[in-house]
Tab-separated table of C-alpha atoms in Angstrom:
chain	number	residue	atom	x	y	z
A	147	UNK	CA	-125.830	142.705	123.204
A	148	UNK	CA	-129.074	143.407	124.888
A	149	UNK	CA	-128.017	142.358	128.208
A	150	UNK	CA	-124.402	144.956	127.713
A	151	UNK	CA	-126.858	147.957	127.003
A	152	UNK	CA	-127.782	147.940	130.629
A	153	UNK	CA	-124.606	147.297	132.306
A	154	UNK	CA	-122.314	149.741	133.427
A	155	UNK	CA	-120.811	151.439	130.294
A	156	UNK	CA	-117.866	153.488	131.762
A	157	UNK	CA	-115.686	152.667	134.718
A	158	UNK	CA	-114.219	156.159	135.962
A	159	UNK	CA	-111.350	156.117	137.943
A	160	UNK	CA	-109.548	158.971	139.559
A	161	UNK	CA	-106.056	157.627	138.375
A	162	UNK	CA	-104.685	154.324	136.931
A	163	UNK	CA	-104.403	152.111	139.788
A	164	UNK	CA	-107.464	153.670	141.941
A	165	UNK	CA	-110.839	152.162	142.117
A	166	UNK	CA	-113.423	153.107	139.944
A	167	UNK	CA	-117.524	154.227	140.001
A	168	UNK	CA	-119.348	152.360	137.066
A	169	UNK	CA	-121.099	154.228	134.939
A	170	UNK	CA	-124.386	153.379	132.411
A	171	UNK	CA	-126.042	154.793	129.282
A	172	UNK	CA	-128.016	157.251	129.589
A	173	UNK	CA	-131.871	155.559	129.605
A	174	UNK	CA	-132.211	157.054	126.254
A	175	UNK	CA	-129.214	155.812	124.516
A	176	UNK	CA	-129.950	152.506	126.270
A	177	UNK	CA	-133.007	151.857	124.571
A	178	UNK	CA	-132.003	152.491	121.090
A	179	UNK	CA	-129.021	150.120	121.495
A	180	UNK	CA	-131.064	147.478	122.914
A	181	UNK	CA	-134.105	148.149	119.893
A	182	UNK	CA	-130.406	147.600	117.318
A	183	UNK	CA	-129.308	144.327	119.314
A	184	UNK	CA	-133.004	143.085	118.752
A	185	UNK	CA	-133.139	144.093	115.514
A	186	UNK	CA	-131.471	140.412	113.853
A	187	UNK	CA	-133.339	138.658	116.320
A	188	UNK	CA	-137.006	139.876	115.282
A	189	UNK	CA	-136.467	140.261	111.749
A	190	UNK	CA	-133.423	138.205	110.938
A	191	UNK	CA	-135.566	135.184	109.879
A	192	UNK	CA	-136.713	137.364	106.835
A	193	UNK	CA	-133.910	138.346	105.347
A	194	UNK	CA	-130.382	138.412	106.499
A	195	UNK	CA	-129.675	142.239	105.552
A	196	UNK	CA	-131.382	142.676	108.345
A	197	UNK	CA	-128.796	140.830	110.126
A	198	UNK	CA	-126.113	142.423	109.008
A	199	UNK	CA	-127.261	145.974	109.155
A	200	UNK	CA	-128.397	145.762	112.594
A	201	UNK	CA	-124.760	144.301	113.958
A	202	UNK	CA	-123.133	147.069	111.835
A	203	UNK	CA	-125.446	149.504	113.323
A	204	UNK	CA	-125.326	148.243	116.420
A	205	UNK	CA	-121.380	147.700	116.141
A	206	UNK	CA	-121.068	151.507	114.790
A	207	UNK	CA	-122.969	152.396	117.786
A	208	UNK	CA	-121.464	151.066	120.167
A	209	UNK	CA	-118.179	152.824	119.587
A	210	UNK	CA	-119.447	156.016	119.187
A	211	UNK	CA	-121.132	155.329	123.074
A	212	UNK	CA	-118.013	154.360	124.357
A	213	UNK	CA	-116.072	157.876	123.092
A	214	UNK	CA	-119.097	160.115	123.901
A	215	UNK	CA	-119.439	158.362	127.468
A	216	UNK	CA	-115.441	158.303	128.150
A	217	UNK	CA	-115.558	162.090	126.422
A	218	UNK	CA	-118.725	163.194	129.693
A	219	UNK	CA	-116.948	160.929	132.029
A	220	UNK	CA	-113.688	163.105	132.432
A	221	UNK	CA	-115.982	167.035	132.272
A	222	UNK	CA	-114.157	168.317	134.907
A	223	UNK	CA	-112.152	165.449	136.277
A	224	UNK	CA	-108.606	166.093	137.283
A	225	UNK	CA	-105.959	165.044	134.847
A	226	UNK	CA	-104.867	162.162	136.569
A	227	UNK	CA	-108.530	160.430	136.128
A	228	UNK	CA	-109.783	157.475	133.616
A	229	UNK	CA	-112.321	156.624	131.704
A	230	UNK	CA	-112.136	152.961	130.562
A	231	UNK	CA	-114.505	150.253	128.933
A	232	UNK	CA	-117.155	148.439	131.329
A	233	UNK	CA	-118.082	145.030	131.305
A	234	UNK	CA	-121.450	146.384	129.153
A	235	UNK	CA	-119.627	148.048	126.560
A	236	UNK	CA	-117.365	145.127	126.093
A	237	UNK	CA	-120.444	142.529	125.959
A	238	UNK	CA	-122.079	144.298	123.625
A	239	UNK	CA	-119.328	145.266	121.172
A	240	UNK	CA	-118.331	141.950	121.526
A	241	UNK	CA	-121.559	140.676	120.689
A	242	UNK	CA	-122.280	143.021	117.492
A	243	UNK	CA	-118.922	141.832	116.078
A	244	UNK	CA	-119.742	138.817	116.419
A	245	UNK	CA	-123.024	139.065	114.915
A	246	UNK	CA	-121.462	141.224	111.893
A	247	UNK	CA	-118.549	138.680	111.176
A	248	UNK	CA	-121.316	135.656	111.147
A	249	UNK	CA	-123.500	137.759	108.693
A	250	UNK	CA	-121.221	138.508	106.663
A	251	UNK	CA	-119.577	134.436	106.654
A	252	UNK	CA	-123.720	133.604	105.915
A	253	UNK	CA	-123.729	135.865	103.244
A	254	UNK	CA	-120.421	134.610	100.345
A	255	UNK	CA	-121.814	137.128	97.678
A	256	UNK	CA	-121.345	140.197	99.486
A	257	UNK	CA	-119.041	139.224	102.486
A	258	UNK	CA	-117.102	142.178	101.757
A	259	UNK	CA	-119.954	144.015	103.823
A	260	UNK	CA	-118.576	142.327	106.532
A	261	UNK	CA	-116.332	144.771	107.051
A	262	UNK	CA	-118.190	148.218	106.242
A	263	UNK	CA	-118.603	148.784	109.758
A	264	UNK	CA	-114.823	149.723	110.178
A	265	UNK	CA	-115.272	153.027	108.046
A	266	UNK	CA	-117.200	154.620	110.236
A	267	UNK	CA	-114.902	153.102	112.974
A	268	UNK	CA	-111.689	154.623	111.057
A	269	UNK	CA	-113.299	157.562	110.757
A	270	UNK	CA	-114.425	158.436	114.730
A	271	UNK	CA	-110.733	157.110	115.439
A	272	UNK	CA	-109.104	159.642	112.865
A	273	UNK	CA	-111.242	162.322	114.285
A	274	UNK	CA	-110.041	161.513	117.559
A	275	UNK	CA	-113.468	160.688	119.287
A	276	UNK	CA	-111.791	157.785	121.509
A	277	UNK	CA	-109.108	160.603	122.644
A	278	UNK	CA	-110.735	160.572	126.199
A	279	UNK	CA	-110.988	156.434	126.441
A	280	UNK	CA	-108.048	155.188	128.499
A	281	UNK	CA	-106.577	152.732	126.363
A	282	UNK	CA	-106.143	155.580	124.332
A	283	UNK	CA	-104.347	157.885	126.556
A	284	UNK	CA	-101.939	155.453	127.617
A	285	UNK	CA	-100.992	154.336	124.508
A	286	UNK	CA	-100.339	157.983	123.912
A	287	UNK	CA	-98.697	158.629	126.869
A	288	UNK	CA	-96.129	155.933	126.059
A	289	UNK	CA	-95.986	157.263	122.135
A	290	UNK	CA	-92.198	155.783	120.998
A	291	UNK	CA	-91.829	153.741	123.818
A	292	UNK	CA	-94.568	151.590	122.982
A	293	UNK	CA	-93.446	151.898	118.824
A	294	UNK	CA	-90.022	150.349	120.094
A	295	UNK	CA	-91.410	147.436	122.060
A	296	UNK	CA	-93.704	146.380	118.962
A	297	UNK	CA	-90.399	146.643	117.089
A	298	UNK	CA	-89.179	144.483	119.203
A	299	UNK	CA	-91.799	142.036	119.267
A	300	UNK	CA	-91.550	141.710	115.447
A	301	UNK	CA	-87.808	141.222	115.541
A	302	UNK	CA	-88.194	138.480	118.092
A	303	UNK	CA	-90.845	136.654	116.478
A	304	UNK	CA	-89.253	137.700	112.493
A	305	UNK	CA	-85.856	136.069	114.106
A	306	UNK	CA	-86.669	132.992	115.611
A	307	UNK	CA	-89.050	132.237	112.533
A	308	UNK	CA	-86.394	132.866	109.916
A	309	UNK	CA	-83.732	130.477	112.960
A	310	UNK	CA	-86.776	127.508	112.918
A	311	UNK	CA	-87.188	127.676	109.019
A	312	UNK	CA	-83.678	127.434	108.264
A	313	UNK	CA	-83.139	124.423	111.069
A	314	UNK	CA	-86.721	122.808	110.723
A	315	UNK	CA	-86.657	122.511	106.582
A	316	UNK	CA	-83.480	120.541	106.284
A	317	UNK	CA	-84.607	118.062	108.832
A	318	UNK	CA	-88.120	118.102	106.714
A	319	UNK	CA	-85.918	117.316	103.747
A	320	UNK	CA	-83.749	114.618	105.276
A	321	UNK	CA	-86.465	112.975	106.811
A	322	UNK	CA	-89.324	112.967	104.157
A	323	UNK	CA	-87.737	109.607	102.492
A	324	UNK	CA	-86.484	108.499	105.784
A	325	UNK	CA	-89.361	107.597	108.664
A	326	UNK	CA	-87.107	106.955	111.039
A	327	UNK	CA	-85.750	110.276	110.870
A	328	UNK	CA	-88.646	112.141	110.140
A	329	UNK	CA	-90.079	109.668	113.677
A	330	UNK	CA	-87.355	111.150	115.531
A	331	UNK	CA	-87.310	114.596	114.552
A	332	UNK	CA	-91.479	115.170	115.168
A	333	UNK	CA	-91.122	113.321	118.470
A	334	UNK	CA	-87.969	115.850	119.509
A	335	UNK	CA	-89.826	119.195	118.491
A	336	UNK	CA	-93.242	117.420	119.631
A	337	UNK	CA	-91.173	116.923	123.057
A	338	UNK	CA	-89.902	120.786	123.351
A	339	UNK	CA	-93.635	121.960	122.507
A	340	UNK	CA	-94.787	120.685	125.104
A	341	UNK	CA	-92.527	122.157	127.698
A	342	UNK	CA	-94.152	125.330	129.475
A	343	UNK	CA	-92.836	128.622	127.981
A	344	UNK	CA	-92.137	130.287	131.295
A	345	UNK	CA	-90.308	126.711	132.466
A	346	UNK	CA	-88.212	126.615	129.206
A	347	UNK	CA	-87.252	130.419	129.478
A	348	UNK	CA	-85.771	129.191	133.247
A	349	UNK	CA	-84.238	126.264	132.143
A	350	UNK	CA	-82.289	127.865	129.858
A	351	UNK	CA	-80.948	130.640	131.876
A	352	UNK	CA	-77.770	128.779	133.263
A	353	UNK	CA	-76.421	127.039	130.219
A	354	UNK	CA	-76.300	130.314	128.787
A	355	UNK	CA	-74.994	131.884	131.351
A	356	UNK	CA	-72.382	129.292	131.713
A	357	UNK	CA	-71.666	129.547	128.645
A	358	UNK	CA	-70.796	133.145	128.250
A	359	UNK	CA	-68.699	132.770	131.252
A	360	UNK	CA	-66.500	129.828	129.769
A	361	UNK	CA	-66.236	131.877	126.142
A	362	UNK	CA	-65.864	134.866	126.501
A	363	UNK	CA	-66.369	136.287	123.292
A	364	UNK	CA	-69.584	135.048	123.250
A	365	UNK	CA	-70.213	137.046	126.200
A	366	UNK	CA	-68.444	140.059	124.259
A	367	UNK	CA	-71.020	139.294	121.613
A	368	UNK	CA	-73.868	139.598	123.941
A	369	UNK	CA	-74.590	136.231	124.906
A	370	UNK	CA	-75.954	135.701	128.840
A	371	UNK	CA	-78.775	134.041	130.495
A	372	UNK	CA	-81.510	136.741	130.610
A	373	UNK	CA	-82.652	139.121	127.496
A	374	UNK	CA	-82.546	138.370	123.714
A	375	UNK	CA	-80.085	135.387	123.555
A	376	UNK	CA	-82.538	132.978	125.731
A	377	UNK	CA	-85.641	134.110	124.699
A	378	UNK	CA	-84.627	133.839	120.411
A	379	UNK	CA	-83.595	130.265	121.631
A	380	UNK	CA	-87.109	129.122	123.187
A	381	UNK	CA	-88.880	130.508	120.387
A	382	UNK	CA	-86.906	128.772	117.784
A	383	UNK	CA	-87.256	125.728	119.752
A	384	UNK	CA	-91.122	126.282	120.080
A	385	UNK	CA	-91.554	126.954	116.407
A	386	UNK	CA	-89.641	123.827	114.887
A	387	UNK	CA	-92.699	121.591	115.206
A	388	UNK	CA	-95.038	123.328	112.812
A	389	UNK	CA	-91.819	123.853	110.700
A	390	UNK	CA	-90.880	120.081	110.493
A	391	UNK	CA	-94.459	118.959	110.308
A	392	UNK	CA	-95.310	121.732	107.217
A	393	UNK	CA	-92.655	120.224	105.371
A	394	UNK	CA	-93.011	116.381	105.823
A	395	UNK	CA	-96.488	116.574	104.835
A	396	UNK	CA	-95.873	118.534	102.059
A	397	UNK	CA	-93.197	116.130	100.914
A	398	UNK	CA	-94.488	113.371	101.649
A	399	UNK	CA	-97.945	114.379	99.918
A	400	UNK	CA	-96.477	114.520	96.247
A	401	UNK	CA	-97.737	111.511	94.503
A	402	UNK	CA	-95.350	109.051	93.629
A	403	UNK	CA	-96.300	108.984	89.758
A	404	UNK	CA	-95.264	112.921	89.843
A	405	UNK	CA	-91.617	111.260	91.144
A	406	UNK	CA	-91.679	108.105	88.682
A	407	UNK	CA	-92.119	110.860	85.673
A	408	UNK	CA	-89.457	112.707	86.771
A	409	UNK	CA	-86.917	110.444	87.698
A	410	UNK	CA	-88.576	109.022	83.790
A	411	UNK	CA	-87.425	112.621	82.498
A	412	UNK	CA	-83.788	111.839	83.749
A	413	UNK	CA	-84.178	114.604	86.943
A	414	UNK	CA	-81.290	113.821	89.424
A	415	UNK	CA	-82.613	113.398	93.339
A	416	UNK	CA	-81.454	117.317	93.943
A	417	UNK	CA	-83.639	118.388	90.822
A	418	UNK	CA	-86.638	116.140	91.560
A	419	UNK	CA	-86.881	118.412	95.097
A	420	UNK	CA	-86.220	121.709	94.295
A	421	UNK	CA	-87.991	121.327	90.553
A	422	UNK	CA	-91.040	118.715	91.924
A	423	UNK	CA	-91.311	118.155	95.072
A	424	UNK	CA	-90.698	121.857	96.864
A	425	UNK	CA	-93.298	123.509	94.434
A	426	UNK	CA	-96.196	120.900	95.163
A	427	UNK	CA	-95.297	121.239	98.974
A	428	UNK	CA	-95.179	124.766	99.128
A	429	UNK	CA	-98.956	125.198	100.063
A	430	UNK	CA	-98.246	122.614	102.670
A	431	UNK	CA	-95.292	124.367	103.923
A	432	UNK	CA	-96.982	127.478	104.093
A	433	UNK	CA	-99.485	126.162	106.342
A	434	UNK	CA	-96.475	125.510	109.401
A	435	UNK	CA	-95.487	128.706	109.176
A	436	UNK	CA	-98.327	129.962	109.344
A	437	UNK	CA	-98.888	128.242	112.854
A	438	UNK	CA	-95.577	128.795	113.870
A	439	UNK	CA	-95.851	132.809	113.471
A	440	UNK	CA	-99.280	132.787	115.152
A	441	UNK	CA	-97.874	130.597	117.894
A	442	UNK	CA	-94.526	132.904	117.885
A	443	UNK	CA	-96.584	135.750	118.599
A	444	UNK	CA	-98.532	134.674	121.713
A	445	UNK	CA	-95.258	133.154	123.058
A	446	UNK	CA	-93.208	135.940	122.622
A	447	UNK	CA	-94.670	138.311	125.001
A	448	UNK	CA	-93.826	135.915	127.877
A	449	UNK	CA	-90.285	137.222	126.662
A	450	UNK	CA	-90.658	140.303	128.567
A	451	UNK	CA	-90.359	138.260	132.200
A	452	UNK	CA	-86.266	137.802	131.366
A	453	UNK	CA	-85.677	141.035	129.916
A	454	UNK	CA	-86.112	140.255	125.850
A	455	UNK	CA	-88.588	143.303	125.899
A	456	UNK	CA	-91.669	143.492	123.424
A	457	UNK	CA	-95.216	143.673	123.850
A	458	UNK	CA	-95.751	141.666	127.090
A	459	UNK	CA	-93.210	144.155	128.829
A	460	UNK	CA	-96.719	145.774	129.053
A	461	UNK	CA	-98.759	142.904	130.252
A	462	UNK	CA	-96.956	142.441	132.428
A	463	UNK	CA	-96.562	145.637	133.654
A	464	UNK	CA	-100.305	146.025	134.006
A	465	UNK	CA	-100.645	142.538	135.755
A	466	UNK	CA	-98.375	144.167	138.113
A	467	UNK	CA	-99.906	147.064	138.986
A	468	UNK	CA	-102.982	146.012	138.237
A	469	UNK	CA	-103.979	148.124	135.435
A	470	UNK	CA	-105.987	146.743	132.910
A	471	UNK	CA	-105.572	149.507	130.100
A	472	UNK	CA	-101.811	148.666	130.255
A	473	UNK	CA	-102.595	145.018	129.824
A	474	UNK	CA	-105.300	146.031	126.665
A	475	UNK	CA	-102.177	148.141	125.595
A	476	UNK	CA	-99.905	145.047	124.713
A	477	UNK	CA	-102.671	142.226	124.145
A	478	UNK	CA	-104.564	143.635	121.863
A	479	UNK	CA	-101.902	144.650	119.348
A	480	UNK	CA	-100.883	141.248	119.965
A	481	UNK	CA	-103.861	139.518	118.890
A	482	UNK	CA	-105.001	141.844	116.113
A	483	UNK	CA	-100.694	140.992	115.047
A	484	UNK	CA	-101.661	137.167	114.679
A	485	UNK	CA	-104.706	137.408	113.177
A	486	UNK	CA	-103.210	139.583	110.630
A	487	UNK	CA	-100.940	137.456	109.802
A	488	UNK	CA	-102.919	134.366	109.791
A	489	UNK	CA	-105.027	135.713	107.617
A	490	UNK	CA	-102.562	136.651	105.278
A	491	UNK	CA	-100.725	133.633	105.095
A	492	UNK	CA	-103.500	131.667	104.231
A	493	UNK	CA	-104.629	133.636	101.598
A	494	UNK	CA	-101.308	133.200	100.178
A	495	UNK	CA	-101.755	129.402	101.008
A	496	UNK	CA	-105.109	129.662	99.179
A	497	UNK	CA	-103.407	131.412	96.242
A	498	UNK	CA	-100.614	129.129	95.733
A	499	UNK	CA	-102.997	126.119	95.894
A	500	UNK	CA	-105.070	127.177	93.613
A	501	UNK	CA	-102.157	128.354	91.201
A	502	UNK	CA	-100.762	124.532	91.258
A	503	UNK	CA	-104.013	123.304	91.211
A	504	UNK	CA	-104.102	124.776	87.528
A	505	UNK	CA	-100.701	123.986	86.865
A	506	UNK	CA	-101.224	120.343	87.302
């Protein structure tokens, strides 16, 4: 943090694709946010409110900077021109988050702190302080477009989880009693894994494509080599592994005395799973999907090279021209997409572990 309050701040740009004049704080403004990003340092041995108040502070600050520079960047610029993020505004909001989240992890009786810091956030967002930051502008510029690519995104990665689950549990099932099968099955998905994403997108364009072309109602039905079709069937493919592996070792984890009650209580094989066995290895199974949607995410924007759409369309549009706001534009709702949903799924995981953990 103290090192990003004297780099450049603001990197103004007199459109997109231009080259840009970097920009620092103000020596005023520099000093205080270097006296918050010492602040843990010097008194953090003490007492670790002090930790956590200067991140949050420092964190809070740091955004503001970033719309007030952006905001005096673009007095009296032409339309056209940006503002965007620096390499010191980065480092140093990267560095109070950082600071904040490990505070907050050091502190388990209030770690709900942790996250104070995003009021204040919310609120300079709501009152459209960042309006001037470029990120900004170009997501606004887009407005529905980008809505309908994120759609997309969610479809893609919502499809080919529901495709893996209802593939990858059977073969969980059929193989949890079986190690030959459940050998096979691992080593097959453990095999497509580790194909490249962009290879296994180009593999599978002329299969498809012959395909549609020898039926054609498939074709009629939308089936080709490029868009949807090819990139639902790599991601299914990608996601079996976590799929299969969630539910062998939840299977496979119930302890045989559980089974020898049951199959005591009279429970046929078909009662002992969906009675027994699926309950207990519901946590477990919870814990592939969980991977699998995180890993769906990521993959899913490399989608966008074949035509599937989503939010790499605009990665990849900005690795194109070379415009890094466009980039920030898909990869960041990206990322903050899978940690969202990491998080949530394993809170449910946590939840229904605990819940059986009672049961039992």
């Amino acid at each position: 943090m103290l090192v990003g309050a004297w780099l450049p701040w603001v990197l103004l740009r007199p459109n997109r694709l231009a080259p840009g004049e970097a920009l620092g704080l103000p020596l005023g403004w520099a000093l205080l946010a270097a006296a918050l990003a010492l602040l843990p340092a010097l008194f953090g041995h003490a007492r670790r409110t002090w930790v956590w108040a200067g991140a949050a502070l420092s964190l809070t600050l740091g955004l503001w900077l970033l719309g007030q520079q952006t905001q005096g960047a673009l007095a009296g610029q032409p339309p056209f021109a940006r503002a965007s993020a620096s390499s010191g505004a980065w480092l140093y909001l990267l560095g109070a988050g950082i600071a904040a989240f490990g505070a907050a992890q050091a502190w388990p009786q209030r770690r709900g702190l942790g996250w104070v810091w995003l009021l204040p956030a919310g609120g300079l967002a709501v009152a459209g302080h960042f309006g001037a930051w470029s990120v900004v502008v170009e997501a606004q510029s887009e407005g529905a477009r980008w809505v309908q690519e994120l759609g997309q995104h969610l479809r893609l990665v919502g499809t080919a989880l529901g495709l893996a689950t209802l593939l990858g549990t059977p073969l969980a099932v059929w193989g949890a009693g079986r190690p030959r099968v459940a050998a096979a099955a691992l080593g097959l998905s453990s095999g497509l894994q580790t194909l490249p994403s962009l290879a296994l997108l180009g593999l599978l364009i002329a299969p498809l494509s012959a395909l549609a072309d020898a039926v054609p109602a498939l074709r009629a039905a939308g089936l080709s080599g490029i868009g949807v079709p090819p990139a639902l069937t790599a991601l299914t493919l990608y996601a079996l592994l976590p799929v299969v592996r969630g539910g062998l070792l939840g299977l496979q984890g119930v302890p045989a005395g559980v089974l020898d009650a049951a199959r005591g209580m009279g429970m046929t094989q078909v009662q002992r799973l969906w009675r027994v066995q699926a309950p207990l290895a519901l946590p477990l199974w919870l814990g592939g999907l969980r991977q699998a949607s995180v890993l769906l995410i990521g993959v899913a924007a490399v989608a966008a090279l074949i035509g599937a759409g989503g939010l790499g369309t605009y990665i990849f549009k900005g690795l194109q021209s070379a415009a890094s706001d466009l980039i920030l534009l898909g990869a960041v709702p990206a990322a903050l997409l899978a940690i969202g949903v990491d998080a949530g799924l394993r809170r449910l995981e946590g939840w229904l572990g605990a819940r059986l953990g009672r049961a039992g």
